[in-house]
Amino acid sequence: WIFSSRPLILRDAPKGQSLSEEECEMAEEAKEITLRILFDVLEKKDCLLVENPEDFIGLRRVRMCPLIPVYLVQDLIVRLLNTSFRKINHMVDKTYHVPPDSEEIIVYLSPQFWQQKEMLACGSRPGTLILELSQILGYNCYLQEPTEEGEGNNVPPQVLTAYSICWAFETWMNHKGSYCRTYSCCGEEARDSVCALSRLSVCLNDIIPPPVIPETTAFCNCRFKKRGPLTSC
């Protein structure tokens, strides 16, 4: 059930190239958007995150549900705050570099990154950054071998991989409604956010979501206001 519209991009410590001014602005904007999303997930941890995935063993409704622990989101924030960017124009074995004895993380961006969606969605820049940071945290890109089926009611929780973590943010937590000052699915005002009534929340909390309000035919003149930068390039 893990899919992504992005290609497999760049991976050992090539020096890469410095970003142009425009690319730097786009990369830092993607970083800021991703940070806002991650902080919003923490604010909604009661309906989207778990303290201990093992507590959900035996609940069949969460069998295919990605169980994202609170500490994982906290670790993603810490790593992202220490991340800088360079670019490379050819495929290599590794998409990031962590210099020895340093907290700095260098993520190498491929040409495809600039074509990805700005807002959180399948195949988006925030999703790509979450994917890369998940690998830095030690999660395998994919499952190395099939997991064993649980016996009886002892159904094990879904094993997390870098792609399943990315997929959890891009689809399971994401808004299903349209945005025009607020999201039609839940009333959330912040554009760069996740949904408290998302598929993941429904699955974890065994609730019935309200119907999504359809878009009106009237023209909605929405203007996205940029917030102050969280980081600098």
mmCIF file of C-alpha atoms in Angstrom:
data_model
loop_
_atom_site.group_PDB
_atom_site.id
_atom_site.type_symbol
_atom_site.label_atom_id
_atom_site.label_comp_id
_atom_site.label_asym_id
_atom_site.label_seq_id
_atom_site.Cartn_x
_atom_site.Cartn_y
_atom_site.Cartn_z
ATOM 1 C CA TRP A 1 0.000 0.000 0.000
ATOM 2 C CA ILE A 2 3.043 2.313 -0.069
ATOM 3 C CA PHE A 3 3.289 4.351 -3.249
ATOM 4 C CA SER A 4 4.871 7.669 -4.160
ATOM 5 C CA SER A 5 4.805 9.770 -7.290
ATOM 6 C CA ARG A 6 8.420 10.858 -6.751
ATOM 7 C CA PRO A 7 11.339 9.097 -8.412
ATOM 8 C CA LEU A 8 14.038 7.539 -6.279
ATOM 9 C CA ILE A 9 16.490 10.403 -5.942
ATOM 10 C CA LEU A 10 20.036 10.947 -5.120
ATOM 11 C CA ARG A 11 21.972 9.339 -2.273
ATOM 12 C CA ASP A 12 27.426 9.081 -0.363
ATOM 13 C CA ALA A 13 28.661 12.261 0.152
ATOM 14 C CA PRO A 14 29.220 13.901 -3.187
ATOM 15 C CA LYS A 15 30.150 17.541 -2.736
ATOM 16 C CA GLY A 16 27.307 18.623 -4.949
ATOM 17 C CA GLN A 17 26.762 22.183 -6.076
ATOM 18 C CA SER A 18 25.559 25.278 -4.293
ATOM 19 C CA LEU A 19 21.954 26.226 -4.929
ATOM 20 C CA SER A 20 21.086 29.253 -6.974
ATOM 21 C CA GLU A 21 19.338 32.100 -5.169
ATOM 22 C CA GLU A 22 15.967 30.975 -6.505
ATOM 23 C CA GLU A 23 16.628 27.325 -5.607
ATOM 24 C CA CYS A 24 17.779 28.351 -2.139
ATOM 25 C CA GLU A 25 14.526 30.218 -1.569
ATOM 26 C CA MET A 26 12.485 27.229 -2.767
ATOM 27 C CA ALA A 27 14.431 24.752 -0.604
ATOM 28 C CA GLU A 28 14.146 26.942 2.503
ATOM 29 C CA GLU A 29 10.438 27.468 1.859
ATOM 30 C CA ALA A 30 9.983 23.689 1.627
ATOM 31 C CA LYS A 31 11.881 23.355 4.910
ATOM 32 C CA GLU A 32 9.678 25.958 6.622
ATOM 33 C CA ILE A 33 6.476 24.341 5.324
ATOM 34 C CA THR A 34 7.654 20.934 6.524
ATOM 35 C CA LEU A 35 8.512 22.319 9.973
ATOM 36 C CA ARG A 36 5.066 23.879 10.283
ATOM 37 C CA ILE A 37 3.489 20.571 9.319
ATOM 38 C CA LEU A 38 5.583 18.628 11.849
ATOM 39 C CA PHE A 39 4.801 21.066 14.665
ATOM 40 C CA ASP A 40 1.110 20.870 13.758
ATOM 41 C CA VAL A 41 1.251 17.077 13.997
ATOM 42 C CA LEU A 42 2.631 17.418 17.535
ATOM 43 C CA GLU A 43 -0.226 19.771 18.421
ATOM 44 C CA LYS A 44 -2.668 17.096 17.210
ATOM 45 C CA LYS A 45 -0.763 14.173 18.725
ATOM 46 C CA ASP A 46 -3.773 12.955 20.707
ATOM 47 C CA CYS A 47 -5.594 12.001 17.513
ATOM 48 C CA LEU A 48 -2.706 11.288 15.083
ATOM 49 C CA LEU A 49 0.246 9.877 17.038
ATOM 50 C CA VAL A 50 0.877 7.062 19.488
ATOM 51 C CA GLU A 51 3.145 6.856 22.512
ATOM 52 C CA ASN A 52 3.844 3.144 22.108
ATOM 53 C CA PRO A 53 2.901 1.250 18.911
ATOM 54 C CA GLU A 54 3.003 -2.039 20.831
ATOM 55 C CA ASP A 55 -0.125 -0.941 22.703
ATOM 56 C CA PHE A 56 -2.089 -1.455 19.495
ATOM 57 C CA ILE A 57 -1.241 -5.132 19.056
ATOM 58 C CA GLY A 58 -4.465 -7.078 18.606
ATOM 59 C CA LEU A 59 -6.511 -4.224 17.130
ATOM 60 C CA ARG A 60 -7.346 -5.345 13.615
ATOM 61 C CA ARG A 61 -8.639 -1.928 12.581
ATOM 62 C CA VAL A 62 -5.060 -0.613 12.716
ATOM 63 C CA ARG A 63 -3.492 -3.597 10.959
ATOM 64 C CA MET A 64 -2.574 -1.557 7.859
ATOM 65 C CA CYS A 65 -2.429 1.759 9.682
ATOM 66 C CA PRO A 66 0.967 3.500 10.072
ATOM 67 C CA LEU A 67 1.538 3.993 13.801
ATOM 68 C CA ILE A 68 3.720 7.092 14.112
ATOM 69 C CA PRO A 69 5.206 7.557 17.602
ATOM 70 C CA VAL A 70 5.547 11.013 19.143
ATOM 71 C CA TYR A 71 9.322 10.703 19.456
ATOM 72 C CA LEU A 72 9.661 10.112 15.694
ATOM 73 C CA VAL A 73 8.065 13.459 14.865
ATOM 74 C CA GLN A 74 10.227 15.159 17.495
ATOM 75 C CA ASP A 75 13.342 13.567 15.958
ATOM 76 C CA LEU A 76 12.303 14.692 12.474
ATOM 77 C CA ILE A 77 12.017 18.286 13.703
ATOM 78 C CA VAL A 78 15.462 18.211 15.340
ATOM 79 C CA ARG A 79 17.093 16.776 12.200
ATOM 80 C CA LEU A 80 15.319 19.178 9.864
ATOM 81 C CA LEU A 81 16.411 22.208 11.884
ATOM 82 C CA ASN A 82 20.015 21.089 11.329
ATOM 83 C CA THR A 83 19.581 20.410 7.599
ATOM 84 C CA SER A 84 21.127 22.370 4.752
ATOM 85 C CA PHE A 85 20.835 21.716 1.023
ATOM 86 C CA ARG A 86 22.982 21.239 -2.028
ATOM 87 C CA LYS A 87 22.108 19.968 -5.470
ATOM 88 C CA ILE A 88 23.440 17.296 -7.785
ATOM 89 C CA ASN A 89 22.423 16.541 -11.350
ATOM 90 C CA HIS A 90 23.080 12.823 -11.621
ATOM 91 C CA MET A 91 22.019 9.704 -9.754
ATOM 92 C CA VAL A 92 24.268 8.594 -6.894
ATOM 93 C CA ASP A 93 24.024 6.020 -4.131
ATOM 94 C CA LYS A 94 23.080 8.344 -1.293
ATOM 95 C CA THR A 95 20.889 11.422 -0.994
ATOM 96 C CA TYR A 96 22.311 12.854 2.185
ATOM 97 C CA HIS A 97 25.541 13.285 4.158
ATOM 98 C CA VAL A 98 26.133 13.632 7.898
ATOM 99 C CA PRO A 99 29.690 14.977 8.491
ATOM 100 C CA PRO A 100 31.598 13.190 11.286
ATOM 101 C CA ASP A 101 31.388 14.814 14.734
ATOM 102 C CA SER A 102 28.802 17.286 13.509
ATOM 103 C CA GLU A 103 25.068 17.811 13.946
ATOM 104 C CA GLU A 104 24.826 19.222 10.431
ATOM 105 C CA ILE A 105 22.943 17.261 7.806
ATOM 106 C CA ILE A 106 23.388 17.913 4.086
ATOM 107 C CA VAL A 107 20.552 16.766 1.842
ATOM 108 C CA TYR A 108 21.297 16.571 -1.889
ATOM 109 C CA LEU A 109 18.390 17.627 -4.063
ATOM 110 C CA SER A 110 17.782 16.160 -7.491
ATOM 111 C CA PRO A 111 16.332 18.057 -10.488
ATOM 112 C CA GLN A 112 12.975 16.361 -9.803
ATOM 113 C CA PHE A 113 12.676 18.088 -6.421
ATOM 114 C CA TRP A 114 11.938 21.461 -8.007
ATOM 115 C CA GLN A 115 9.037 19.957 -9.970
ATOM 116 C CA GLN A 116 7.323 18.460 -6.924
ATOM 117 C CA LYS A 117 4.234 19.895 -5.233
ATOM 118 C CA GLU A 118 4.742 22.732 -2.775
ATOM 119 C CA MET A 119 1.988 21.720 -0.362
ATOM 120 C CA LEU A 120 1.768 18.381 1.421
ATOM 121 C CA ALA A 121 0.451 15.783 -1.038
ATOM 122 C CA CYS A 122 1.551 12.587 -2.716
ATOM 123 C CA GLY A 123 4.843 13.424 -4.402
ATOM 124 C CA SER A 124 5.475 16.708 -2.566
ATOM 125 C CA ARG A 125 8.587 18.523 -1.360
ATOM 126 C CA PRO A 126 7.594 18.213 2.322
ATOM 127 C CA GLY A 127 7.081 14.491 1.787
ATOM 128 C CA THR A 128 10.499 14.169 0.151
ATOM 129 C CA LEU A 129 12.213 15.885 3.092
ATOM 130 C CA ILE A 130 10.384 13.613 5.545
ATOM 131 C CA LEU A 131 11.437 10.606 3.453
ATOM 132 C CA GLU A 132 15.102 11.625 3.507
ATOM 133 C CA LEU A 133 15.137 12.462 7.214
ATOM 134 C CA SER A 134 13.486 9.131 8.041
ATOM 135 C CA GLN A 135 16.373 7.343 6.335
ATOM 136 C CA ILE A 136 18.846 9.468 8.303
ATOM 137 C CA LEU A 137 17.061 8.329 11.474
ATOM 138 C CA GLY A 138 17.822 4.739 10.474
ATOM 139 C CA TYR A 139 14.580 3.553 8.878
ATOM 140 C CA ASN A 140 14.983 1.327 5.828
ATOM 141 C CA CYS A 141 13.566 2.687 2.606
ATOM 142 C CA TYR A 142 11.442 -0.449 2.156
ATOM 143 C CA LEU A 143 10.794 -3.616 4.129
ATOM 144 C CA GLN A 144 13.752 -5.956 3.746
ATOM 145 C CA GLU A 145 11.566 -9.051 4.000
ATOM 146 C CA PRO A 146 7.861 -9.796 4.511
ATOM 147 C CA THR A 147 6.565 -9.520 8.067
ATOM 148 C CA GLU A 148 5.024 -12.587 9.678
ATOM 149 C CA GLU A 149 1.277 -12.798 10.052
ATOM 150 C CA GLY A 150 -0.051 -12.545 13.594
ATOM 151 C CA GLU A 151 -1.703 -15.553 15.176
ATOM 152 C CA GLY A 152 -5.278 -15.280 16.377
ATOM 153 C CA ASN A 153 -5.995 -11.781 17.660
ATOM 154 C CA ASN A 154 -2.317 -10.965 18.096
ATOM 155 C CA VAL A 155 -1.973 -8.820 15.000
ATOM 156 C CA PRO A 156 1.400 -7.006 14.982
ATOM 157 C CA PRO A 157 1.526 -3.263 14.176
ATOM 158 C CA GLN A 158 2.679 -2.175 10.734
ATOM 159 C CA VAL A 159 6.473 -2.062 10.457
ATOM 160 C CA LEU A 160 7.612 1.477 9.679
ATOM 161 C CA THR A 161 9.893 2.235 6.750
ATOM 162 C CA ALA A 162 11.030 5.587 5.381
ATOM 163 C CA TYR A 163 8.423 5.335 2.632
ATOM 164 C CA SER A 164 5.589 4.333 4.976
ATOM 165 C CA ILE A 165 6.428 7.311 7.210
ATOM 166 C CA CYS A 166 6.379 9.603 4.179
ATOM 167 C CA TRP A 167 3.118 8.020 3.002
ATOM 168 C CA ALA A 168 1.579 8.508 6.456
ATOM 169 C CA PHE A 169 2.112 12.257 6.200
ATOM 170 C CA GLU A 170 1.251 12.654 2.511
ATOM 171 C CA THR A 171 -1.975 10.641 2.578
ATOM 172 C CA TRP A 172 -3.042 9.244 5.973
ATOM 173 C CA MET A 173 -2.732 12.558 7.881
ATOM 174 C CA ASN A 174 -3.418 14.951 5.049
ATOM 175 C CA HIS A 175 -6.566 16.982 4.453
ATOM 176 C CA LYS A 176 -9.118 15.608 2.021
ATOM 177 C CA GLY A 177 -11.034 18.839 1.673
ATOM 178 C CA SER A 178 -10.201 21.947 -0.321
ATOM 179 C CA TYR A 179 -8.561 25.022 1.194
ATOM 180 C CA CYS A 180 -10.025 28.521 1.078
ATOM 181 C CA ARG A 181 -9.042 30.299 4.291
ATOM 182 C CA THR A 182 -10.046 27.060 6.030
ATOM 183 C CA TYR A 183 -10.070 23.395 5.029
ATOM 184 C CA SER A 184 -13.548 22.176 4.116
ATOM 185 C CA CYS A 185 -12.953 18.786 5.765
ATOM 186 C CA CYS A 186 -12.239 19.983 9.304
ATOM 187 C CA GLY A 187 -12.269 23.790 9.520
ATOM 188 C CA GLU A 188 -8.503 24.073 10.070
ATOM 189 C CA GLU A 189 -7.285 27.581 9.221
ATOM 190 C CA ALA A 190 -3.547 26.902 8.835
ATOM 191 C CA ARG A 191 -2.649 25.965 5.263
ATOM 192 C CA ASP A 192 0.481 23.985 6.194
ATOM 193 C CA SER A 193 -1.161 21.524 8.547
ATOM 194 C CA VAL A 194 -2.582 18.040 8.928
ATOM 195 C CA CYS A 195 -6.170 16.974 9.507
ATOM 196 C CA ALA A 196 -7.560 16.089 12.932
ATOM 197 C CA LEU A 197 -10.318 14.176 11.106
ATOM 198 C CA SER A 198 -8.003 12.447 8.647
ATOM 199 C CA ARG A 199 -8.027 8.793 7.676
ATOM 200 C CA LEU A 200 -5.335 8.151 10.302
ATOM 201 C CA SER A 201 -7.373 9.781 13.062
ATOM 202 C CA VAL A 202 -10.448 7.790 12.061
ATOM 203 C CA CYS A 203 -8.438 4.572 12.117
ATOM 204 C CA LEU A 204 -6.679 5.192 15.441
ATOM 205 C CA ASN A 205 -9.679 6.537 17.329
ATOM 206 C CA ASP A 206 -12.407 4.440 15.703
ATOM 207 C CA ILE A 207 -14.548 7.463 14.868
ATOM 208 C CA ILE A 208 -16.898 8.328 12.029
ATOM 209 C CA PRO A 209 -15.714 11.472 10.225
ATOM 210 C CA PRO A 210 -18.195 14.160 9.233
ATOM 211 C CA PRO A 211 -18.914 14.499 5.500
ATOM 212 C CA VAL A 212 -16.574 16.746 3.542
ATOM 213 C CA ILE A 213 -18.281 19.996 2.586
ATOM 214 C CA PRO A 214 -18.235 20.265 -1.224
ATOM 215 C CA GLU A 215 -16.640 23.279 -2.840
ATOM 216 C CA THR A 216 -19.044 26.088 -3.650
ATOM 217 C CA THR A 217 -19.330 27.239 -7.215
ATOM 218 C CA ALA A 218 -18.745 30.819 -6.128
ATOM 219 C CA PHE A 219 -15.295 32.203 -6.772
ATOM 220 C CA CYS A 220 -13.177 32.292 -3.631
ATOM 221 C CA ASN A 221 -10.416 34.876 -3.722
ATOM 222 C CA CYS A 222 -7.917 33.258 -1.384
ATOM 223 C CA ARG A 223 -4.480 34.691 -0.856
ATOM 224 C CA PHE A 224 -1.885 32.707 1.010
ATOM 225 C CA LYS A 225 0.029 34.925 3.409
ATOM 226 C CA LYS A 226 3.669 34.018 3.799
ATOM 227 C CA ARG A 227 4.892 33.691 7.329
ATOM 228 C CA GLY A 228 8.254 34.852 8.567
ATOM 229 C CA PRO A 229 11.120 32.437 7.873
ATOM 230 C CA LEU A 230 11.966 29.853 10.487
ATOM 231 C CA THR A 231 15.410 29.302 9.052
ATOM 232 C CA SER A 232 17.843 31.082 6.781
ATOM 233 C CA CYS A 233 19.820 29.748 3.876
#
